[in-house]
mmCIF file of C-alpha atoms and ligand atoms in Angstrom:
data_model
loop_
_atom_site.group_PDB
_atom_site.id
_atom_site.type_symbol
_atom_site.label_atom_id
_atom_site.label_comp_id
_atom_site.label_asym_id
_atom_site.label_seq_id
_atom_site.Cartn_x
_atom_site.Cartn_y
_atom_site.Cartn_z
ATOM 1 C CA UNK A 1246 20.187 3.469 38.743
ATOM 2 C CA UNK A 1247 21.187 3.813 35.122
ATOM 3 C CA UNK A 1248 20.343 8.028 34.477
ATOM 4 C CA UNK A 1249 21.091 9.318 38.323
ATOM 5 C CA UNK A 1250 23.737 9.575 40.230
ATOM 6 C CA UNK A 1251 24.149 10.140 43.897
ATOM 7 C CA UNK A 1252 27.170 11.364 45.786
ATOM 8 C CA UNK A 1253 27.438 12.163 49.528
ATOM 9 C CA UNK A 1254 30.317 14.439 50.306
ATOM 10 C CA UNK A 1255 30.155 15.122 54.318
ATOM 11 C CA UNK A 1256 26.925 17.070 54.673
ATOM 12 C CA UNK A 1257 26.201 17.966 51.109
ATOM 13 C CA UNK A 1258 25.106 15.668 48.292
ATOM 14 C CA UNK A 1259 25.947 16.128 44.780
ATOM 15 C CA UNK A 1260 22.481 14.374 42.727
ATOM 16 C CA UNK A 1261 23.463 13.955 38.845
ATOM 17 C CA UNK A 1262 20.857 13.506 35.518
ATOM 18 C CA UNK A 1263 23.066 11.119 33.727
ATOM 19 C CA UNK A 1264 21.967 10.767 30.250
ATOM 20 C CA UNK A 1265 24.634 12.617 28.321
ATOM 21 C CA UNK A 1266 23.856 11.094 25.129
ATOM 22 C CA UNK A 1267 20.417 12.679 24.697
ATOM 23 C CA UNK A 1268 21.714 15.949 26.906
ATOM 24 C CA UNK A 1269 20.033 15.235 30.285
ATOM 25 C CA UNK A 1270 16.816 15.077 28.935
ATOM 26 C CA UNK A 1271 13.832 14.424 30.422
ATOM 27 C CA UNK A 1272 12.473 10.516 30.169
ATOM 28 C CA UNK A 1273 9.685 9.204 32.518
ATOM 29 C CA UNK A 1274 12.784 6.470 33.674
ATOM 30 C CA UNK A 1275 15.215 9.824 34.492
ATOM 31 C CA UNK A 1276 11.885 11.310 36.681
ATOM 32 C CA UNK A 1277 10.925 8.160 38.723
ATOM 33 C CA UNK A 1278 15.130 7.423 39.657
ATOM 34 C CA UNK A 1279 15.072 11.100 40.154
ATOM 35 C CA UNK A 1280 11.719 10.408 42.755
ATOM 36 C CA UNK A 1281 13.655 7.800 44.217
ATOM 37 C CA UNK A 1282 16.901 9.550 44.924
ATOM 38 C CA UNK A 1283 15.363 12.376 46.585
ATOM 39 C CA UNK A 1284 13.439 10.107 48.696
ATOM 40 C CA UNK A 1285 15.899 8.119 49.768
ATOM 41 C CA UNK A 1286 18.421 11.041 50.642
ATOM 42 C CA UNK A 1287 20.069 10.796 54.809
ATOM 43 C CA UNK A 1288 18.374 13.859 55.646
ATOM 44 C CA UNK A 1289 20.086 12.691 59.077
ATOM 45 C CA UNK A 1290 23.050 13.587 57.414
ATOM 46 C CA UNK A 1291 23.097 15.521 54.782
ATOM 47 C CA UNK A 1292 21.890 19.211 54.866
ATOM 48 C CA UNK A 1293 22.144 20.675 51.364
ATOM 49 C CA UNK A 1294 21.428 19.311 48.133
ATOM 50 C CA UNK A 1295 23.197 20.529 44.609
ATOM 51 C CA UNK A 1296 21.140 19.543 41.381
ATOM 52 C CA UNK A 1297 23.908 18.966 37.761
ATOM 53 C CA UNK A 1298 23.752 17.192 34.803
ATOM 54 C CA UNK A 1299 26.430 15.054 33.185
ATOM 55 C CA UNK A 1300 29.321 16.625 30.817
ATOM 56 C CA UNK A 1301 30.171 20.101 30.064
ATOM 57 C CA UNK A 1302 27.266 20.774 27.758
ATOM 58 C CA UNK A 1303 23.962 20.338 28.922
ATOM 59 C CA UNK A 1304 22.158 20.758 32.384
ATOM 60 C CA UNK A 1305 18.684 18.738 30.941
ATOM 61 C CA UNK A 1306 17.847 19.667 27.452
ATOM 62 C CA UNK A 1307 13.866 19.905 28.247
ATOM 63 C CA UNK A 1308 11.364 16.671 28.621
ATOM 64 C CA UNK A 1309 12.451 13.994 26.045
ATOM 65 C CA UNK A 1310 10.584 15.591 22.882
ATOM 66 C CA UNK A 1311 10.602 11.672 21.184
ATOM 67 C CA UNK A 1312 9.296 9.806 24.441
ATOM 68 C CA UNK A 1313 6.052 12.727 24.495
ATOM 69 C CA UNK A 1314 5.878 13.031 20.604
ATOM 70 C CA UNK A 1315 3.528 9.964 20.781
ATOM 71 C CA UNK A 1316 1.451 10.959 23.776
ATOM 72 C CA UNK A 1317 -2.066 10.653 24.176
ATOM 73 C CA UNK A 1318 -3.984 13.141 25.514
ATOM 74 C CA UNK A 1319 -4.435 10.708 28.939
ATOM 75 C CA UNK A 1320 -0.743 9.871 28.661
ATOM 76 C CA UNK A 1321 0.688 13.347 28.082
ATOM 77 C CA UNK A 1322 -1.518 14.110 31.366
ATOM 78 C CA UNK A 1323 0.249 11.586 33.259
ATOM 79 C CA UNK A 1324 3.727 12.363 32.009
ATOM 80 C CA UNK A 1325 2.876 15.936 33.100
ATOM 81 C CA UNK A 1326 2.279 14.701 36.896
ATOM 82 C CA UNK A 1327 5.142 12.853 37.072
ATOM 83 C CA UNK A 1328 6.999 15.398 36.436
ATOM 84 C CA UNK A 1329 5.159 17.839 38.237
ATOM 85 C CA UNK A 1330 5.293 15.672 41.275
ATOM 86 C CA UNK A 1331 9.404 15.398 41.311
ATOM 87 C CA UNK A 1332 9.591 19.015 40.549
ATOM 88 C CA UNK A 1333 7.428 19.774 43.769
ATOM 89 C CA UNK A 1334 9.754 17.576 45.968
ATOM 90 C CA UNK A 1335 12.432 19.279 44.835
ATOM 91 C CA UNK A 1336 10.864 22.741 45.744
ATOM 92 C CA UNK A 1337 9.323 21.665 48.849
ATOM 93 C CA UNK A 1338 12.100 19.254 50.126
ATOM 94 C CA UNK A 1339 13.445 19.977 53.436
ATOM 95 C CA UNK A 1340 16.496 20.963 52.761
ATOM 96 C CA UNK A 1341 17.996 23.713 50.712
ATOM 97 C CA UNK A 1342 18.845 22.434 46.467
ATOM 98 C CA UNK A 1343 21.072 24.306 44.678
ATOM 99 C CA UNK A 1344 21.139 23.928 41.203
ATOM 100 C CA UNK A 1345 24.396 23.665 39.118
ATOM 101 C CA UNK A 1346 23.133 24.455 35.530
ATOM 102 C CA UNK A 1347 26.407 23.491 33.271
ATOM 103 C CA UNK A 1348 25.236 24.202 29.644
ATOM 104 C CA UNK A 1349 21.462 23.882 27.720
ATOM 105 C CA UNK A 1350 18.526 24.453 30.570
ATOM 106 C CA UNK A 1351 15.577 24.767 27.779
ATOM 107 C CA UNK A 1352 12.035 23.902 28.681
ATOM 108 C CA UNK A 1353 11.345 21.185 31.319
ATOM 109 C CA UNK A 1354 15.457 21.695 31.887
ATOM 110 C CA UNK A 1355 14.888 25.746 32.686
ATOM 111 C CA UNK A 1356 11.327 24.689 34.659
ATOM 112 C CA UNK A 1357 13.623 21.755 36.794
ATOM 113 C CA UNK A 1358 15.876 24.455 37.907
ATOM 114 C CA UNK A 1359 12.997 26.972 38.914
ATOM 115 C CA UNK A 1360 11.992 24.369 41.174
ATOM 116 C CA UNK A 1361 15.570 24.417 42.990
ATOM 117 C CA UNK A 1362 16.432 27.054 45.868
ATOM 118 C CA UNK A 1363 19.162 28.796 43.951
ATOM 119 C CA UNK A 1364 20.413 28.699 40.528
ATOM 120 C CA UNK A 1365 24.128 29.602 39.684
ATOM 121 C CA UNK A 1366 25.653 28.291 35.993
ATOM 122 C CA UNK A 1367 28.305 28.369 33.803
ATOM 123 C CA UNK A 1368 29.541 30.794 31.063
ATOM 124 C CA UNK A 1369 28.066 28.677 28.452
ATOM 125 C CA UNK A 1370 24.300 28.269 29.890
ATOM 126 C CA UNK A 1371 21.560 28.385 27.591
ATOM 127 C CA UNK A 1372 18.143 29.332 29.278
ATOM 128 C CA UNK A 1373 14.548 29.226 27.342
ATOM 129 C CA UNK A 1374 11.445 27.817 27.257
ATOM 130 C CA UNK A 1375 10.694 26.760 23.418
ATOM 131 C CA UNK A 1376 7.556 25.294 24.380
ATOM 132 C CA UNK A 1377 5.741 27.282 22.191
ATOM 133 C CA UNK A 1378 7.531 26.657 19.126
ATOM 134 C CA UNK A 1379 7.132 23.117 19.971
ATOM 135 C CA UNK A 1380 3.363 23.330 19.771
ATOM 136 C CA UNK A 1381 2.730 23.207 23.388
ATOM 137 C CA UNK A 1382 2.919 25.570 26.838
ATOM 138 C CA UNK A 1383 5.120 25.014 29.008
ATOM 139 C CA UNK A 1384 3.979 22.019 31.339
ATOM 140 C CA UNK A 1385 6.260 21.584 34.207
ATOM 141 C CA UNK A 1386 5.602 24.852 36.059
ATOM 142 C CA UNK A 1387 7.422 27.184 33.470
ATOM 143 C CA UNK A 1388 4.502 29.634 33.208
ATOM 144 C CA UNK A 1389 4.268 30.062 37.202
ATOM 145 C CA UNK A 1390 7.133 29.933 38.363
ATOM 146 C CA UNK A 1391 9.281 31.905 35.653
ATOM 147 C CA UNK A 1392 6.938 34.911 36.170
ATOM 148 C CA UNK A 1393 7.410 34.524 40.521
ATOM 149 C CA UNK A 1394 11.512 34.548 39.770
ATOM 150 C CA UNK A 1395 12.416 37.385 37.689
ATOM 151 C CA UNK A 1396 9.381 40.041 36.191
ATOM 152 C CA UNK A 1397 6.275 39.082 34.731
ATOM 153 C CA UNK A 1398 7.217 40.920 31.398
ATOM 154 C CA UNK A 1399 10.600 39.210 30.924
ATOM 155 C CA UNK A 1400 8.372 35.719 31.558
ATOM 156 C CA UNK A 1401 6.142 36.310 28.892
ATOM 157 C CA UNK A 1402 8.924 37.608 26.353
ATOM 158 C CA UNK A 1403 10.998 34.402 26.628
ATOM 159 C CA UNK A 1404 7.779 32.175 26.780
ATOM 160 C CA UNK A 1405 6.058 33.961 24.110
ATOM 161 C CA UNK A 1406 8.683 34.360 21.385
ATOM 162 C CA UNK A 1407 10.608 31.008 22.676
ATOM 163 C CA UNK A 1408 14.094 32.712 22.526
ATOM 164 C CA UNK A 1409 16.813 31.554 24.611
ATOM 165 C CA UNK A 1410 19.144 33.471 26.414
ATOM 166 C CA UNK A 1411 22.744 33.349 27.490
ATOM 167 C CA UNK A 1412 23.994 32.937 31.208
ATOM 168 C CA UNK A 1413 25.090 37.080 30.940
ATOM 169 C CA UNK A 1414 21.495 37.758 30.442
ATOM 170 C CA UNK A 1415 20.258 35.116 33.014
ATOM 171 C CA UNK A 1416 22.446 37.214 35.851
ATOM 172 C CA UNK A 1417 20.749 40.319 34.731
ATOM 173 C CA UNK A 1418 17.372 39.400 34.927
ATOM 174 C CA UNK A 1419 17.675 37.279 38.524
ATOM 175 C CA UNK A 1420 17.139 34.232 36.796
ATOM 176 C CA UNK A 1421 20.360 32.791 37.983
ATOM 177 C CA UNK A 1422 22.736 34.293 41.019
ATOM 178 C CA UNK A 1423 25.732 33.528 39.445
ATOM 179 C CA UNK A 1424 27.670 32.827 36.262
ATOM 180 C CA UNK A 1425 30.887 31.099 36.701
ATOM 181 C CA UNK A 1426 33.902 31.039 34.090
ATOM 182 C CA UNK A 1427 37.002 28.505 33.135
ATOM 183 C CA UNK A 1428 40.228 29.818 34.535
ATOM 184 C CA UNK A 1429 43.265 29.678 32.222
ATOM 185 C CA UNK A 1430 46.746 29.972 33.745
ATOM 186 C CA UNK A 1431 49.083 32.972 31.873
ATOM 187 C CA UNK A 1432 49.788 31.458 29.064
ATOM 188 C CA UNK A 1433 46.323 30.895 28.361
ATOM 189 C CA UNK A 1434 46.058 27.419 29.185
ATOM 190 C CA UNK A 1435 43.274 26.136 31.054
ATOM 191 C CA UNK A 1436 43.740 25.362 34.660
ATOM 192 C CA UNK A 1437 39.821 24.263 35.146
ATOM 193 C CA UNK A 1438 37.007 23.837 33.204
ATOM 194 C CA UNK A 1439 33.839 25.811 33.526
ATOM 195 C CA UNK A 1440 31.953 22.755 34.745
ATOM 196 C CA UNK A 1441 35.086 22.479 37.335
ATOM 197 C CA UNK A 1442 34.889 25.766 38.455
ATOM 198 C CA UNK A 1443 31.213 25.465 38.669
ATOM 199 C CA UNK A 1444 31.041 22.161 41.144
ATOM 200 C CA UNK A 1445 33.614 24.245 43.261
ATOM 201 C CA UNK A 1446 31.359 27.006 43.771
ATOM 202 C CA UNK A 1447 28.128 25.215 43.947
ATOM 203 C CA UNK A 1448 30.215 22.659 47.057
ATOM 204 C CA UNK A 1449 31.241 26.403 48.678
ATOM 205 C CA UNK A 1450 27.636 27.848 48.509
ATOM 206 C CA UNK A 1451 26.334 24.478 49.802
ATOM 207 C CA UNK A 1452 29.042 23.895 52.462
ATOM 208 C CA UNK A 1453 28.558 27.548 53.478
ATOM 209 C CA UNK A 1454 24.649 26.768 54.268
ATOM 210 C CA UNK A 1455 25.439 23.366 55.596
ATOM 211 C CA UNK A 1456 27.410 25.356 58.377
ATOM 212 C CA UNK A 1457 24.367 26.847 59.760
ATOM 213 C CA UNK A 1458 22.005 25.264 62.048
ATOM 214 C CA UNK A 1459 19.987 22.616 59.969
ATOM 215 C CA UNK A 1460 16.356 23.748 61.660
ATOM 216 C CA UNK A 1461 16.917 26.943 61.283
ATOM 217 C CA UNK A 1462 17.686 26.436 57.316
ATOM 218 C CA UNK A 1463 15.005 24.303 56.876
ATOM 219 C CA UNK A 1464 12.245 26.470 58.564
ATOM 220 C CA UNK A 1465 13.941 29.727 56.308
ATOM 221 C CA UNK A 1466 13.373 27.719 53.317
ATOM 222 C CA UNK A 1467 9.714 27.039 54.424
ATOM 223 C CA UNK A 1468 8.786 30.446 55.955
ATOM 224 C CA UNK A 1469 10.017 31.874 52.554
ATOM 225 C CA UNK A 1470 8.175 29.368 50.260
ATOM 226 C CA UNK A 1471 5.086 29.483 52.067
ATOM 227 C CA UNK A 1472 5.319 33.416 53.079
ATOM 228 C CA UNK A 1473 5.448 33.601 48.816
ATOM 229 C CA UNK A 1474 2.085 32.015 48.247
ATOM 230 C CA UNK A 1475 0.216 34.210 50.433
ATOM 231 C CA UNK A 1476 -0.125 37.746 51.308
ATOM 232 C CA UNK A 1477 1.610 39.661 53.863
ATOM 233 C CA UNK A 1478 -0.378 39.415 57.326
ATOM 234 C CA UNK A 1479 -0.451 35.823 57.183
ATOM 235 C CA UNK A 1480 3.180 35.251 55.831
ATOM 236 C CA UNK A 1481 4.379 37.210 59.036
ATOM 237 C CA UNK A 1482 2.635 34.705 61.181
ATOM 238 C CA UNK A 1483 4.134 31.601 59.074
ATOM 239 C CA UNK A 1484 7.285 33.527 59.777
ATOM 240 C CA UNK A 1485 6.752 33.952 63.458
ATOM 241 C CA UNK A 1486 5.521 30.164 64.212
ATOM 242 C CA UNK A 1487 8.986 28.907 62.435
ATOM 243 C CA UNK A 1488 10.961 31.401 64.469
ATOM 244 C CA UNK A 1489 8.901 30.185 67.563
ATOM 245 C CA UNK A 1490 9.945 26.675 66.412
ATOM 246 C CA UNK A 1491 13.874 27.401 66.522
ATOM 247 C CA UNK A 1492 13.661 28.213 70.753
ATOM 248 C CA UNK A 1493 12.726 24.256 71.208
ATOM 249 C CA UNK A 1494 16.335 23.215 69.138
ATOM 250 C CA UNK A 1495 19.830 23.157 70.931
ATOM 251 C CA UNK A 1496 20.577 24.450 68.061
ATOM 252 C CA UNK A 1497 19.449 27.568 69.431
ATOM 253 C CA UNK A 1498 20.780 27.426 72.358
ATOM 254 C CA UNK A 1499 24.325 26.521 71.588
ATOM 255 C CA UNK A 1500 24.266 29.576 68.915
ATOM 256 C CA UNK A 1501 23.253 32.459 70.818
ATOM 257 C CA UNK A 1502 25.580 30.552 73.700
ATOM 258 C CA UNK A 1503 28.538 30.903 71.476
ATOM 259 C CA UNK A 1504 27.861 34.708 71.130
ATOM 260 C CA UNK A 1505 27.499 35.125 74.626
ATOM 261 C CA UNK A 1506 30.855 33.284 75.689
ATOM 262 C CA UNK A 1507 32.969 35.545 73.126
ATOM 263 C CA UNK A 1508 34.653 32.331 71.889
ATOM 264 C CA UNK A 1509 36.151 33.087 68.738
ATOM 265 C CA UNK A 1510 36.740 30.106 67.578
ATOM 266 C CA UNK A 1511 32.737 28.861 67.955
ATOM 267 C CA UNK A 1512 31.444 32.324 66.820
ATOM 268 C CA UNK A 1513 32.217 30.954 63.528
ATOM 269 C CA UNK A 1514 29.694 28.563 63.877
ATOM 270 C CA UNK A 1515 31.671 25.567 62.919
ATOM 271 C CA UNK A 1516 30.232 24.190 65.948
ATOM 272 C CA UNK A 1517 28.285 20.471 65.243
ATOM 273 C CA UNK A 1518 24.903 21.888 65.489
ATOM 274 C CA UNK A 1519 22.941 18.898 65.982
ATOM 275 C CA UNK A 1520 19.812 17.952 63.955
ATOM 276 C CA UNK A 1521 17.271 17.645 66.141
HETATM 277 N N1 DAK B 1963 14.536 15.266 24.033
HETATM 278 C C1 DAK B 1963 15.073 14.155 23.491
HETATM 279 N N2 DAK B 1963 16.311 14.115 22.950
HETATM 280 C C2 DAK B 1963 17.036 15.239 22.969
HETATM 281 C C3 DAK B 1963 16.539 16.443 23.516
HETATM 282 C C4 DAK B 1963 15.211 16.418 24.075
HETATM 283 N N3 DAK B 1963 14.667 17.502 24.671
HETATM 284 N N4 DAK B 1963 17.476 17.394 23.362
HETATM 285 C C5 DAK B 1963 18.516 16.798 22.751
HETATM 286 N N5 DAK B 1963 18.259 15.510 22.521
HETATM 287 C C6 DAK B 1963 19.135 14.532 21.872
HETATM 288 C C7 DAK B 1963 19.173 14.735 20.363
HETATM 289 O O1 DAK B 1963 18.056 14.123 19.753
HETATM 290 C C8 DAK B 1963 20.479 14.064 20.020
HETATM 291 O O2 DAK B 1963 20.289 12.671 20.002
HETATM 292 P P1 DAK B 1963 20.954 11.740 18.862
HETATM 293 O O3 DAK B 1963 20.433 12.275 17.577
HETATM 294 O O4 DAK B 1963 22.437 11.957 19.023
HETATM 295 O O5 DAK B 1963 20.488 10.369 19.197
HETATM 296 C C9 DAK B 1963 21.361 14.380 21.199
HETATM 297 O O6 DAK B 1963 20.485 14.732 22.268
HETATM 298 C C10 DAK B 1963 22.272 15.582 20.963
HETATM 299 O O7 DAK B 1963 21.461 16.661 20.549
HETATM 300 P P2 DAK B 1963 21.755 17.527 19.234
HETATM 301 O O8 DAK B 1963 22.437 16.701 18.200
HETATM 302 O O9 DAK B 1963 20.510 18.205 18.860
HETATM 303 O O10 DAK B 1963 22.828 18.553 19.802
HETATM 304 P P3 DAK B 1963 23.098 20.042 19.296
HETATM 305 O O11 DAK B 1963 24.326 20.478 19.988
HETATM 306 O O12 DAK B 1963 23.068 20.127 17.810
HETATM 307 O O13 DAK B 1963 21.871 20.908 19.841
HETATM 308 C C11 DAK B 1963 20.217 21.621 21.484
HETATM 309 C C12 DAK B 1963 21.661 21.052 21.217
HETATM 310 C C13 DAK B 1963 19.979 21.614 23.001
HETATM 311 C C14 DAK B 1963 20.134 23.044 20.961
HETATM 312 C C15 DAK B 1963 19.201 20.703 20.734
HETATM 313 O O14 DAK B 1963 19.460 19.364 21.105
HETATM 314 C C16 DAK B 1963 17.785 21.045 21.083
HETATM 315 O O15 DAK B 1963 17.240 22.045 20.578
HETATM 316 N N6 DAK B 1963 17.156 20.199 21.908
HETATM 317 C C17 DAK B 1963 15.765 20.316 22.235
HETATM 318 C C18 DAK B 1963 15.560 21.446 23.193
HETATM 319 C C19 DAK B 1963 14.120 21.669 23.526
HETATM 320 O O16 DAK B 1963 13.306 22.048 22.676
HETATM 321 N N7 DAK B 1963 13.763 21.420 24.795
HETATM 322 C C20 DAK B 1963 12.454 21.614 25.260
HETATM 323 C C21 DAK B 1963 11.719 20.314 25.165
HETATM 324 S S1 DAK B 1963 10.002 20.571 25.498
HETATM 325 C C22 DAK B 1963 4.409 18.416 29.889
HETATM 326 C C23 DAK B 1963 5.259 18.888 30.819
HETATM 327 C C24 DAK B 1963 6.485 19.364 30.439
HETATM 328 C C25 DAK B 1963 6.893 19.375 29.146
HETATM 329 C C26 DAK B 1963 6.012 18.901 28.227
HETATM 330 C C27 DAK B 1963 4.786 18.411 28.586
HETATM 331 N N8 DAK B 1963 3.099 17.949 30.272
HETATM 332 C C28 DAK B 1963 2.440 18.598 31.379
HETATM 333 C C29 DAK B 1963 2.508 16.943 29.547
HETATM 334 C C30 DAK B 1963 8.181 19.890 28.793
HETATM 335 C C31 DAK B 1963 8.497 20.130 27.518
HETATM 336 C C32 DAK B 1963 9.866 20.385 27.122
HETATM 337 O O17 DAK B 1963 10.803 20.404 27.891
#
């Protein structure tokens, strides 16, 4: 593939947009090899994904503005599935996605990440949605999904007036769970790199949930996305059918088995939970 890369690291994967030259952005080639990659992931093997872009300075810069500046109507329509359509895989995929936002996350790049489990970034992410200033509304989920993740009224500000913000103000608003730094040794050198740091902490998070039993992830991530698009009385019975689901695994067996031997050593649930 020439814009994505794919890594497998044990049980995570590590999926790259590589087109640093135009800042991640956007083309219909970087969405279909992004398709692709998802659907060809070892979900055998690996159980958590973590999203990035290439180089220290942009996650994806947006849609690429020159590839839709000549859009027809019927073309701009189509664009706007494909997209669309990777963006739901992402959110729906079976396993958990994490993404690593290293730098510029503006309009399709911001609406990408929304459509990952959990967002952490670097000190120098840039959030926004400049859609408006552009001409157009956001079109890859930005006006739904921004207003679900942090408040309606901080939505509309950064949609309306198209300003971006910094990662500090993305932590304060629940936009992203975490904003990670360079570390410099005492004489002020640099021992790792934002980006660095950033890969660490996104291969912790994901190694931490790759731990767990793999069912019981996957129907968590499914009780919560579903049990979000519908009200209360029937999210509690999504809930209850994928907690009914987890007494068929040996997953479940083994874990509660662990706690009732008092081993130590499995309590930490280390154990090789098995997929199915
Ligand atoms: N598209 C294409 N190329 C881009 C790009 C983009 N979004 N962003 C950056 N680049 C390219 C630049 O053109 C430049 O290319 P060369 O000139 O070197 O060939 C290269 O990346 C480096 O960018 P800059 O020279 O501009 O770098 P700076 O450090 O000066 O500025 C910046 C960085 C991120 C502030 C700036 O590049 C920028 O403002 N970029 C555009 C950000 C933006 O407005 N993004 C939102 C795009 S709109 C739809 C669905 C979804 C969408 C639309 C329709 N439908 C349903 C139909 C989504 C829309 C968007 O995402």
């Amino acid at each position: 593939m020439e814009f994505v890369l794919y890594e497998v690291k044990d049980r995570i994967a590590i999926i790259t947009i590589n087109r640093e030259s135009a800042l991640n952005a956007l083309n219909s080639q970087v969405l279909d090899e992004l398709s692709e990659t998802l659907d060809n992931v070892d979900l055998e093997q690996v159980r958590c994904l973590i999203l990035t872009g290439a180089g220290e300075k942009s996650f994806v810069a947006g849609a690429d503005i020159a590839e839709m500046s000549t859009l027809t109507k019927k073309e701009g329509e189509a664009f706007g599935k494909k997209g669309n359509d990777v963006f739901r895989k992402l959110e729906t995929f079976p396993i958990p996605v994490i993404a690593a936002v290293n730098g510029y996350a503006l309009g399709g790049g911001c609406e990408i990440s929304m459509s990952c489990d959990i967002r952490i970034c670097s000190e120098n992410a840039v959030f926004g949605q400049p859609e408006a200033g552009l001409g157009i509304t956001p079109g890859f989920g930005g006006t739904q999904r921004l207003a679900r993740l942090v408040s309606p009224g901080y939505a509309k500000q950064m949609i309306y007036t198209a300003r971006n913000i910094k990662a500090a103000e993305a932590l304060r608003i629940g936009l992203v769970n975490d904003v990670i730094g360079a570390t410099a040794d005492e004489a002020g050198n640099v021992t790792a790199t934002a980006k660095e740091n950033l890969m660490a902490a996104a291969e912790k998070m994901a190694n931490g949930i790759a731990m767990q039993a793999p069912i019981a992830v996957r129907n968590c991530k499914k009780a919560i996305n579903e049990g979000l698009q519908t009200d209360i009385d029937k999210a509690i019975v999504i809930e209850e059918k994928l907690f009914g689901d987890c007494f068929e695994t040996e997953d479940q067996k083994a874990g509660m088995g662990n706690f009732l031997e008092k081993d130590k050593e499995k309590k930490l649930k280390v154990v090789p939970f098995k997929n199915r």
